[in-house]
CSV table of C-alpha atoms in Angstrom, one decimal:
chain,number,residue,atom,x,y,z
A,1,MET,CA,86.1,155.1,69.3
A,2,GLY,CA,89.1,157.5,69.6
A,3,LYS,CA,92.0,157.9,67.2
A,4,SER,CA,95.8,157.6,67.6
A,5,LEU,CA,98.0,160.5,66.7
A,6,TYR,CA,99.1,158.6,63.6
A,7,GLU,CA,95.5,158.4,62.4
A,8,LYS,CA,94.8,162.0,63.1
A,9,VAL,CA,97.9,163.3,61.3
A,10,TRP,CA,97.3,160.9,58.4
A,11,ASP,CA,93.7,162.0,57.9
A,12,ALA,CA,94.7,165.7,58.1
A,13,HIS,CA,97.3,165.2,55.3
A,14,ALA,CA,95.5,162.7,53.0
A,15,VAL,CA,94.9,164.3,49.7
A,16,ARG,CA,93.1,161.4,47.9
A,17,SER,CA,93.0,157.7,47.6
A,18,LEU,CA,94.9,156.3,44.6
A,19,SER,CA,93.7,153.5,42.3
A,20,ASN,CA,96.5,151.2,43.6
A,21,GLY,CA,95.2,151.5,47.2
A,22,GLN,CA,97.8,153.9,48.4
A,23,THR,CA,97.1,157.4,49.7
A,24,GLN,CA,98.5,160.6,48.2
A,25,LEU,CA,99.8,162.3,51.3
A,26,LEU,CA,100.7,166.0,51.7
A,27,ILE,CA,104.2,166.5,53.2
A,28,GLY,CA,104.0,169.4,55.6
A,29,THR,CA,107.8,169.9,55.9
A,30,HIS,CA,110.6,168.6,53.7
A,31,LEU,CA,114.2,168.5,54.9
A,32,ILE,CA,117.1,167.9,52.5
A,33,HIS,CA,120.8,167.5,52.7
A,34,GLU,CA,123.7,167.2,50.2
A,35,VAL,CA,123.6,163.4,49.6
A,36,THR,CA,120.1,162.6,48.4
A,37,SER,CA,119.1,165.9,46.8
A,38,PRO,CA,121.4,166.5,43.8
A,39,GLN,CA,119.8,163.8,41.6
A,40,ALA,CA,116.3,165.0,42.6
A,41,PHE,CA,117.0,168.5,41.6
A,42,GLY,CA,118.5,167.3,38.4
A,43,MET,CA,115.3,165.4,37.6
A,44,LEU,CA,113.3,168.6,38.2
A,45,ARG,CA,115.4,170.4,35.6
A,46,ASP,CA,115.0,167.5,33.2
A,47,LEU,CA,111.2,167.8,33.6
A,48,GLY,CA,111.2,171.6,33.5
A,49,LEU,CA,109.6,171.8,36.9
A,50,LYS,CA,110.1,174.1,39.9
A,51,VAL,CA,109.9,173.3,43.6
A,52,LYS,CA,106.1,173.5,44.3
A,53,TYR,CA,106.3,175.1,47.8
A,54,PRO,CA,109.9,176.2,48.4
A,55,LYS,CA,109.1,177.7,51.8
A,56,ARG,CA,108.3,174.2,53.1
A,57,THR,CA,111.7,172.8,52.2
A,58,PHE,CA,114.8,173.4,54.3
A,59,ALA,CA,118.4,172.3,53.5
A,60,THR,CA,121.6,171.8,55.4
A,61,VAL,CA,124.9,170.1,54.8
A,62,ASP,CA,125.9,167.3,57.2
A,63,HIS,CA,127.0,163.9,55.8
A,64,ILE,CA,130.0,164.8,53.8
A,65,VAL,CA,131.3,167.9,55.5
A,66,PRO,CA,134.6,167.6,57.2
A,67,THR,CA,134.6,168.2,61.0
A,68,ASP,CA,138.2,169.5,61.1
A,69,GLN,CA,139.3,171.3,57.9
A,70,ARG,CA,136.3,173.4,57.0
A,71,GLU,CA,137.7,175.8,54.5
A,72,GLN,CA,136.8,175.2,50.8
A,73,PRO,CA,137.9,173.6,48.6
A,74,PHE,CA,137.8,170.5,50.8
A,75,GLU,CA,140.5,167.9,50.3
A,76,ASP,CA,137.8,165.5,49.1
A,77,ASP,CA,136.8,166.7,45.6
A,78,LEU,CA,133.5,164.8,45.7
A,79,ALA,CA,132.5,166.4,49.0
A,80,ASP,CA,133.4,169.8,47.7
A,81,ALA,CA,131.4,169.2,44.5
A,82,MET,CA,128.4,168.0,46.5
A,83,ILE,CA,128.3,171.0,48.9
A,84,ASN,CA,128.7,173.4,45.9
A,85,GLU,CA,125.8,171.6,44.1
A,86,LEU,CA,123.5,172.0,47.2
A,87,GLY,CA,124.3,175.7,47.3
A,88,LYS,CA,123.6,176.1,43.6
A,89,ASN,CA,120.3,174.1,43.8
A,90,THR,CA,118.9,175.9,46.9
A,91,LYS,CA,119.7,179.3,45.3
A,92,GLU,CA,118.1,178.4,42.0
A,93,PHE,CA,115.0,176.9,43.5
A,94,ASP,CA,114.6,179.4,46.3
A,95,VAL,CA,115.0,176.9,49.2
A,96,THR,CA,116.2,178.0,52.7
A,97,TYR,CA,119.8,176.7,53.2
A,98,PHE,CA,121.7,176.6,56.5
A,99,ASP,CA,125.2,176.6,55.0
A,100,LEU,CA,128.6,176.6,56.8
A,101,ALA,CA,128.6,180.4,57.1
A,102,SER,CA,125.1,180.6,58.6
A,103,GLY,CA,125.9,179.6,62.2
A,104,LYS,CA,122.9,177.2,61.9
A,105,GLN,CA,124.4,174.4,59.9
A,106,GLY,CA,124.4,170.9,61.3
A,107,ILE,CA,122.9,167.4,61.1
A,108,VAL,CA,119.5,167.8,59.6
A,109,HIS,CA,117.8,166.0,62.5
A,110,VAL,CA,119.4,168.4,65.0
A,111,VAL,CA,118.8,171.5,63.0
A,112,GLY,CA,115.1,171.0,62.3
A,113,PRO,CA,114.1,170.8,66.0
A,114,GLU,CA,116.4,173.5,67.3
A,115,GLN,CA,115.2,176.0,64.6
A,116,GLY,CA,111.5,175.2,65.4
A,117,ILE,CA,110.9,173.8,61.9
A,118,THR,CA,109.9,170.5,63.4
A,119,GLN,CA,106.3,170.9,64.8
A,120,PRO,CA,103.6,168.6,66.1
A,121,GLY,CA,100.7,167.3,64.0
A,122,THR,CA,102.5,167.5,60.7
A,123,THR,CA,104.1,165.1,58.2
A,124,ILE,CA,107.9,165.4,57.8
A,125,ALA,CA,110.0,163.7,55.1
A,126,CYS,CA,113.7,163.7,54.4
A,127,GLY,CA,116.0,161.6,52.2
A,128,ASP,CA,117.5,160.1,55.3
A,129,SER,CA,116.4,157.0,57.3
A,130,HIS,CA,116.7,158.7,60.7
A,131,THR,CA,114.0,161.2,60.0
A,132,ALA,CA,111.9,159.4,62.6
A,133,THR,CA,113.8,161.6,65.1
A,134,HIS,CA,111.2,164.4,64.5
A,135,GLY,CA,108.4,162.1,65.8
A,136,ALA,CA,109.5,163.2,69.3
A,137,PHE,CA,107.4,166.3,68.7
A,138,GLY,CA,104.2,164.4,67.8
A,139,ALA,CA,104.9,164.5,64.0
A,140,ILE,CA,104.7,161.6,61.6
A,141,ALA,CA,108.3,161.7,60.2
A,142,PHE,CA,110.0,159.2,57.9
A,143,GLY,CA,112.8,158.8,55.5
A,144,ILE,CA,112.3,158.7,51.7
A,145,GLY,CA,114.4,157.7,48.6
A,146,THR,CA,115.8,160.1,46.0
A,147,THR,CA,112.9,159.6,43.6
A,148,GLN,CA,110.5,160.5,46.4
A,149,VAL,CA,112.6,163.5,47.2
A,150,ARG,CA,111.9,164.6,43.6
A,151,ASP,CA,108.2,163.9,44.1
A,152,VAL,CA,108.0,166.0,47.2
A,153,LEU,CA,110.0,168.9,45.6
A,154,ALA,CA,107.7,168.9,42.6
A,155,THR,CA,104.3,168.2,44.2
A,156,GLN,CA,104.7,168.4,48.0
A,157,THR,CA,103.1,164.9,48.1
A,158,ILE,CA,104.1,161.3,47.9
A,159,ALA,CA,102.1,158.0,47.5
A,160,MET,CA,102.2,155.9,50.7
A,161,ASP,CA,100.6,152.9,52.3
A,162,LYS,CA,99.1,153.5,55.7
A,163,MET,CA,100.9,151.7,58.5
A,164,LYS,CA,99.7,149.8,61.5
A,165,VAL,CA,100.4,151.3,64.9
A,166,ARG,CA,102.1,149.6,67.8
A,167,ARG,CA,102.0,151.3,71.2
A,168,ILE,CA,105.1,150.6,73.3
A,169,ASN,CA,104.6,151.4,77.0
A,170,VAL,CA,107.5,151.8,79.3
A,171,ASN,CA,106.5,152.4,82.9
A,172,GLY,CA,108.4,152.4,86.2
A,173,LYS,CA,111.6,154.0,87.2
A,174,LEU,CA,114.9,153.8,85.3
A,175,GLY,CA,117.9,153.0,87.4
A,176,PRO,CA,121.0,155.2,87.8
A,177,GLY,CA,123.1,155.5,84.7
A,178,VAL,CA,120.3,154.3,82.4
A,179,TYR,CA,119.6,156.8,79.6
A,180,ALA,CA,117.2,157.2,76.7
A,181,LYS,CA,119.8,155.4,74.4
A,182,ASP,CA,119.6,152.4,76.7
A,183,VAL,CA,115.8,152.4,76.5
A,184,ILE,CA,115.7,152.3,72.7
A,185,LEU,CA,118.5,149.7,72.5
A,186,HIS,CA,116.5,147.5,75.0
A,187,ILE,CA,113.4,147.9,72.9
A,188,ILE,CA,115.2,147.0,69.6
A,189,ALA,CA,116.9,144.0,71.2
A,190,LEU,CA,113.5,142.8,72.6
A,191,LEU,CA,111.4,143.3,69.4
A,192,GLY,CA,114.1,142.7,66.8
A,193,ALA,CA,115.5,144.7,63.9
A,194,LYS,CA,112.6,143.6,61.7
A,195,GLY,CA,110.0,143.6,64.4
A,196,GLY,CA,108.6,147.0,63.4
A,197,ILE,CA,108.2,146.4,59.7
A,198,GLY,CA,104.8,147.7,58.6
A,199,PHE,CA,104.4,149.6,61.9
A,200,ALA,CA,104.6,153.1,63.3
A,201,TYR,CA,105.7,153.0,66.9
A,202,GLU,CA,103.9,155.1,69.5
A,203,TYR,CA,106.0,155.4,72.6
A,204,GLY,CA,104.0,155.9,75.8
A,205,GLY,CA,104.2,155.4,79.6
A,206,ASN,CA,105.6,157.5,82.4
A,207,VAL,CA,109.2,156.9,81.3
A,208,PHE,CA,108.7,158.8,78.0
A,209,ASP,CA,106.5,161.4,79.8
A,210,GLU,CA,109.4,162.2,82.1
A,211,MET,CA,112.0,162.4,79.3
A,212,SER,CA,113.3,165.7,78.0
A,213,MET,CA,112.6,166.5,74.4
A,214,GLU,CA,116.2,165.7,73.5
A,215,GLU,CA,115.9,162.3,75.2
A,216,ARG,CA,112.7,161.7,73.3
A,217,MET,CA,114.5,162.5,70.0
A,218,THR,CA,117.1,159.8,70.8
A,219,VAL,CA,114.4,157.2,71.2
A,220,CYS,CA,112.4,158.2,68.1
A,221,ASN,CA,115.7,158.5,66.1
A,222,MET,CA,116.4,154.7,66.3
A,223,SER,CA,112.8,153.6,65.5
A,224,ILE,CA,114.0,152.7,62.1
A,225,GLU,CA,116.6,150.4,63.6
A,226,GLY,CA,113.8,148.3,64.9
A,227,GLY,CA,112.2,148.1,61.5
A,228,ALA,CA,109.5,150.8,62.1
A,229,ARG,CA,109.1,153.4,59.4
A,230,CYS,CA,108.5,156.1,62.0
A,231,GLY,CA,108.2,156.5,65.8
A,232,TYR,CA,106.5,159.2,67.8
A,233,ILE,CA,105.6,160.5,71.2
A,234,ASN,CA,102.4,162.5,71.9
A,235,PRO,CA,102.9,166.3,72.2
A,236,ASP,CA,102.6,167.7,75.7
A,237,GLN,CA,103.6,170.8,77.7
A,238,LYS,CA,107.3,169.9,77.4
A,239,THR,CA,106.9,170.0,73.6
A,240,LEU,CA,105.4,173.4,73.8
A,241,ASP,CA,108.0,174.7,76.2
A,242,TYR,CA,110.8,173.5,73.9
A,243,LEU,CA,109.3,175.1,70.8
A,244,GLU,CA,108.2,178.5,72.2
A,245,GLY,CA,110.5,181.2,71.0
A,246,ARG,CA,112.3,179.3,68.3
A,247,PRO,CA,112.9,181.0,65.0
A,248,TYR,CA,110.3,179.2,62.9
A,249,VAL,CA,107.6,178.9,65.6
A,250,PRO,CA,104.6,181.3,65.7
A,251,ALA,CA,104.8,183.9,68.4
A,252,GLY,CA,102.4,185.6,70.8
A,253,ASP,CA,98.7,184.9,70.2
A,254,ASP,CA,99.6,182.8,67.1
A,255,PHE,CA,101.7,180.5,69.4
A,256,SER,CA,98.8,180.0,71.7
A,257,ALA,CA,96.5,179.1,68.8
A,258,ALA,CA,99.2,176.8,67.3
A,259,ALA,CA,99.8,175.1,70.7
A,260,GLU,CA,96.1,174.3,71.1
A,261,ASN,CA,96.0,172.8,67.7
A,262,TRP,CA,99.2,170.8,68.3
A,263,LEU,CA,98.0,169.3,71.5
A,264,SER,CA,94.7,168.2,69.8
A,265,PHE,CA,96.7,165.7,67.7
A,266,ALA,CA,97.7,163.6,70.7
A,267,SER,CA,96.2,160.1,70.8
A,268,ASP,CA,92.8,159.9,72.4
A,269,ALA,CA,92.5,158.0,75.7
A,270,ASP,CA,90.3,155.4,74.0
A,271,ALA,CA,92.5,155.1,70.9
A,272,GLU,CA,92.9,151.5,69.7
A,273,PHE,CA,96.2,150.1,68.5
A,274,ASP,CA,97.1,147.1,66.3
A,275,ASP,CA,99.5,145.9,69.0
A,276,ILE,CA,100.6,146.9,72.5
A,277,VAL,CA,103.9,146.1,74.2
A,278,GLU,CA,104.5,146.6,77.9
A,279,ILE,CA,108.0,147.0,79.3
A,280,HIS,CA,109.1,147.5,82.9
A,281,ALA,CA,111.7,150.3,83.3
A,282,GLU,CA,113.4,148.4,86.1
A,283,ASN,CA,114.4,145.7,83.6
A,284,ILE,CA,116.4,148.1,81.5
A,285,ALA,CA,120.1,148.4,82.2
A,286,PRO,CA,123.0,150.3,80.5
A,287,SER,CA,123.1,148.6,77.2
A,288,VAL,CA,125.6,147.8,74.4
A,289,THR,CA,125.6,146.0,71.1
A,290,TRP,CA,127.8,143.0,70.5
A,291,GLY,CA,127.1,142.2,66.8
A,292,ILE,CA,126.5,143.8,63.4
A,293,SER,CA,122.8,144.8,63.8
A,294,PRO,CA,121.4,147.2,66.5
A,295,ASP,CA,119.2,144.4,67.8
A,296,GLN,CA,122.2,142.3,68.7
A,297,GLY,CA,122.6,143.9,72.0
A,298,PHE,CA,122.2,143.4,75.8
A,299,SER,CA,123.1,144.7,79.2
A,300,ILE,CA,126.7,145.8,79.8
A,301,ASP,CA,126.8,142.8,82.2
A,302,GLY,CA,125.9,140.5,79.4
A,303,THR,CA,127.8,137.5,78.0
A,304,ILE,CA,128.6,137.3,74.3
A,305,PRO,CA,126.2,134.7,72.8
A,306,ASP,CA,127.4,131.2,72.0
A,307,PRO,CA,126.1,130.0,68.6
A,308,ALA,CA,125.9,126.5,70.0
A,309,ASN,CA,123.0,127.7,72.2
A,310,ALA,CA,121.0,129.2,69.4
A,311,GLU,CA,117.4,128.0,69.1
A,312,THR,CA,117.3,127.8,65.3
A,313,PRO,CA,119.8,127.2,62.5
A,314,ALA,CA,119.2,130.8,61.2
A,315,ALA,CA,119.9,132.3,64.6
A,316,ARG,CA,123.0,130.2,64.9
A,317,ALA,CA,124.3,131.4,61.5
A,318,SER,CA,123.5,135.0,62.4
A,319,ILE,CA,125.5,134.8,65.6
A,320,GLU,CA,128.4,133.1,63.9
A,321,GLU,CA,128.5,135.8,61.2
A,322,ALA,CA,128.4,138.6,63.8
A,323,LEU,CA,131.1,137.1,66.0
A,324,GLU,CA,133.4,136.3,63.1
A,325,TYR,CA,133.2,140.0,62.0
A,326,MET,CA,133.4,141.5,65.5
A,327,LYS,CA,136.2,139.2,66.5
A,328,LEU,CA,134.5,138.5,69.8
A,329,PRO,CA,134.8,135.2,71.7
A,330,ALA,CA,131.5,133.4,72.4
A,331,GLY,CA,130.7,133.0,76.1
A,332,ALA,CA,132.9,135.9,77.3
A,333,PRO,CA,131.8,139.1,79.0
A,334,ILE,CA,131.5,142.1,76.7
A,335,LYS,CA,132.8,144.3,79.5
A,336,GLY,CA,136.6,144.6,79.4
A,337,HIS,CA,137.0,144.2,75.7
A,338,LYS,CA,139.6,146.6,74.3
A,339,ILE,CA,138.5,149.6,72.2
A,340,ASP,CA,140.6,151.8,69.8
A,341,VAL,CA,138.2,154.7,69.2
A,342,ALA,CA,135.5,156.6,71.1
A,343,PHE,CA,133.0,158.6,69.2
A,344,LEU,CA,130.5,161.0,70.8
A,345,GLY,CA,128.1,162.6,68.4
A,346,SER,CA,125.6,161.9,65.6
A,347,CYS,CA,121.9,162.7,65.1
A,348,THR,CA,121.2,160.2,67.9
A,349,ASN,CA,123.3,161.7,70.6
A,350,GLY,CA,125.0,165.0,69.4
A,351,ARG,CA,122.8,167.5,71.2
A,352,ILE,CA,123.6,169.9,74.0
A,353,SER,CA,122.1,167.7,76.7
A,354,ASP,CA,124.4,164.9,75.7
A,355,PHE,CA,127.5,167.0,76.1
A,356,ARG,CA,126.3,168.5,79.4
A,357,GLU,CA,125.7,165.0,80.8
A,358,VAL,CA,129.0,163.6,79.8
A,359,ALA,CA,130.9,166.7,80.9
A,360,LYS,CA,129.4,166.3,84.4
A,361,TYR,CA,131.2,163.0,84.8
A,362,LEU,CA,134.2,163.5,82.5
A,363,ALA,CA,135.8,166.5,84.3
A,364,GLY,CA,139.0,165.4,86.1
A,365,HIS,CA,139.4,162.2,84.0
A,366,LYS,CA,141.8,161.4,81.1
A,367,VAL,CA,141.3,159.4,78.0
A,368,ALA,CA,143.3,156.1,78.2
A,369,PRO,CA,146.7,156.1,76.3
A,370,GLY,CA,146.3,155.0,72.7
A,371,ILE,CA,142.6,155.8,72.4
A,372,LYS,CA,141.4,158.2,69.7
A,373,ALA,CA,138.4,160.1,71.2
A,374,ILE,CA,136.4,162.6,69.3
A,375,ALA,CA,133.5,164.8,70.3
A,376,VAL,CA,131.3,166.2,67.5
A,377,PRO,CA,128.5,168.6,68.2
A,378,GLY,CA,125.4,168.0,66.1
A,379,SER,CA,125.1,171.6,64.9
A,380,GLN,CA,126.8,174.9,65.0
A,381,VAL,CA,124.2,176.0,67.6
A,382,VAL,CA,125.2,173.1,69.8
A,383,ASP,CA,128.9,173.9,69.3
A,384,ALA,CA,128.3,177.5,70.3
A,385,LEU,CA,126.4,176.5,73.4
A,386,CYS,CA,129.1,174.1,74.5
A,387,LYS,CA,131.8,176.7,74.0
A,388,LYS,CA,129.7,179.3,75.9
A,389,GLU,CA,129.4,176.8,78.9
A,390,GLY,CA,133.0,175.7,78.6
A,391,LEU,CA,132.1,172.1,77.9
A,392,ASP,CA,134.5,171.9,75.0
A,393,LYS,CA,137.4,172.7,77.4
A,394,ILE,CA,136.3,169.9,79.7
A,395,PHE,CA,136.4,167.4,76.7
A,396,GLU,CA,139.7,168.7,75.5
A,397,ALA,CA,141.3,168.6,78.9
A,398,ALA,CA,140.2,165.0,79.2
A,399,GLY,CA,141.9,164.1,75.8
A,400,PHE,CA,139.0,164.3,73.4
A,401,GLU,CA,139.4,166.1,70.1
A,402,TRP,CA,136.6,168.8,69.8
A,403,ARG,CA,135.3,168.9,66.2
A,404,ALA,CA,133.0,171.1,64.1
A,405,ALA,CA,129.4,170.1,63.4
A,406,GLY,CA,128.5,167.2,61.1
A,407,CYS,CA,127.6,163.5,60.9
A,408,SER,CA,131.3,162.6,61.4
A,409,MET,CA,132.1,159.1,62.3
A,410,CYS,CA,128.5,157.9,62.3
A,411,LEU,CA,129.0,156.9,58.7
A,412,ALA,CA,131.7,156.6,56.0
A,413,MET,CA,130.9,159.8,53.9
A,414,ASN,CA,133.6,162.1,55.4
A,415,PRO,CA,137.2,161.9,56.5
A,416,ASP,CA,136.3,160.6,60.0
A,417,LYS,CA,136.7,156.9,59.5
A,418,LEU,CA,137.9,153.8,61.3
A,419,ILE,CA,141.1,152.2,60.1
A,420,GLY,CA,141.5,148.5,59.7
A,421,ASP,CA,139.7,146.5,62.3
A,422,GLN,CA,139.6,149.2,64.9
A,423,LEU,CA,136.8,148.8,67.5
A,424,CYS,CA,134.8,152.0,68.2
A,425,ALA,CA,132.7,152.7,71.3
A,426,SER,CA,130.0,154.9,69.6
A,427,SER,CA,127.0,156.9,70.6
A,428,SER,CA,125.7,156.7,67.0
A,429,ASN,CA,122.8,154.5,65.7
A,430,ARG,CA,124.2,151.7,63.5
A,431,ASN,CA,126.8,149.0,63.9
A,432,PHE,CA,126.6,147.5,60.4
A,433,LYS,CA,129.6,146.0,58.7
A,434,GLY,CA,131.8,148.9,57.4
A,435,ARG,CA,129.4,151.5,58.7
A,436,GLN,CA,132.2,153.7,60.1
A,437,GLY,CA,134.5,153.7,57.0
A,438,SER,CA,136.6,150.5,57.2
A,439,THR,CA,135.4,147.3,55.6
A,440,THR,CA,136.7,145.5,58.8
A,441,GLY,CA,136.0,148.3,61.3
A,442,ARG,CA,133.8,147.3,64.3
A,443,THR,CA,131.2,149.3,66.2
A,444,ILE,CA,129.7,148.9,69.6
A,445,LEU,CA,126.7,151.2,70.3
A,446,MET,CA,126.1,152.7,73.7
A,447,SER,CA,125.0,155.9,75.5
A,448,PRO,CA,127.3,159.0,75.5
A,449,VAL,CA,128.2,158.5,79.2
A,450,MET,CA,129.1,154.9,78.4
A,451,VAL,CA,131.3,156.1,75.5
A,452,ALA,CA,133.1,158.4,77.9
A,453,ALA,CA,133.6,155.7,80.5
A,454,SER,CA,135.1,153.3,77.8
A,455,ALA,CA,137.4,156.1,76.5
A,456,ILE,CA,138.8,156.6,80.0
A,457,THR,CA,139.4,153.0,80.7
A,458,GLY,CA,140.3,151.9,77.2
A,459,VAL,CA,137.9,149.0,77.4
A,460,ILE,CA,134.1,148.5,77.2
A,461,SER,CA,133.1,149.6,80.6
A,462,ASP,CA,130.1,150.2,82.9
A,463,ALA,CA,129.8,153.9,83.4
A,464,ARG,CA,128.1,153.3,86.8
A,465,GLU,CA,131.4,151.8,88.0
A,466,VAL,CA,133.8,154.2,86.3
A,467,PHE,CA,132.0,157.3,87.5
A,468,THR,CA,130.4,155.8,90.6
A,469,ILE,CA,126.9,156.7,89.3
A,470,THR,CA,124.3,156.3,92.0
A,471,GLU,CA,120.8,157.6,92.3
A,472,GLN,CA,122.1,160.5,94.3
A,473,SER,CA,124.9,161.4,91.9
A,474,ALA,CA,122.6,161.1,88.9
A,475,ALA,CA,120.2,163.5,90.4
A,476,ALA,CA,122.9,166.1,91.2
């Protein structure tokens, strides 16, 4: 009987079985940022320990860094202190640090892949829930807590329970204007925000085979929003093509050897899974959320749920809570609802391909009066590429503010925040209460092109209609 990639990677990194039934698992690559690492480094000092394998740990600053005023000291004293602490810790413990002066700084889940640090067949951990992003390369990647960050720094291992594996097949042909973000929003809405608890998700089928590596990253990024600890896609020639030539990837004959090894981790044809889900691509439409959890979503043509039609008391209460917070009327179309802010960026959709795709449709349009629209590249490398191609000028001409690299308005840890009950059309990954900085701020998740369409019209809009996206125009 064959094995899944998850089983192969797990077996290759299992150190020993522990008395409590868990496995001591070697962590091949450890990524850190400024938010969850200070306490972990402090615990190392208290214990008189060093970082076990400093060359396996890479640091960047992303969550708290401002995207407009970049000179230190920052206006936010806490943010300034946190970035200074990260600089001190990485220097003392000899950890590679992509700081603001490096030209390589950015969101940790953008930096890892573009530097070639993220590689197939390995385990990757980071004190951030969206570490599943790196699964796009055929890695088992997951978020960990601060105590586990300490453990990995000190021992390069953690204690873990082995997960079950659910294979999610998406086959068929996606329609015009349907993107990777729509695919993962559809999956989460179908299986639920808790549907993946206890599972790793393996994404398969021709739709994922045909996606670019950056599209695959978008899908894997939001696995955690469906309750799965990690999500991955088997490595293939696209994976190798993306990695070859990147700074931390072997070169020459060493690359050929590494590539052969990486591909060997792909799930065997006769691998067995704990569960299999089949989805038809033709059933996936441009999607948006309407509530306060990523699984509260549907097609852009959907109608806001009516609590009276809920099947259970719990479902009714959940819908009522969401609509009360979102200030949306039950039974009404989601399309046409006024927005206040449009945010394009995050570790989900802040890569060069996202900005290229939006710029293709945005040129010649203007952001609607009264709408605050910001575009935030996921890294300094993405920023440089956008400027080289003139994409930043297209965004600015349309009325977007072009910002520096960082997590920005995805979460409330930097100056980019909603005010009051503003409603934001966002390309990020979470629509929780208060997620974007205001206790009453509201978030509707969607693809980057849908964000651009909503920014132009000033209301939640179908990008296919705003930009006349047809099969022919999408292929152009």
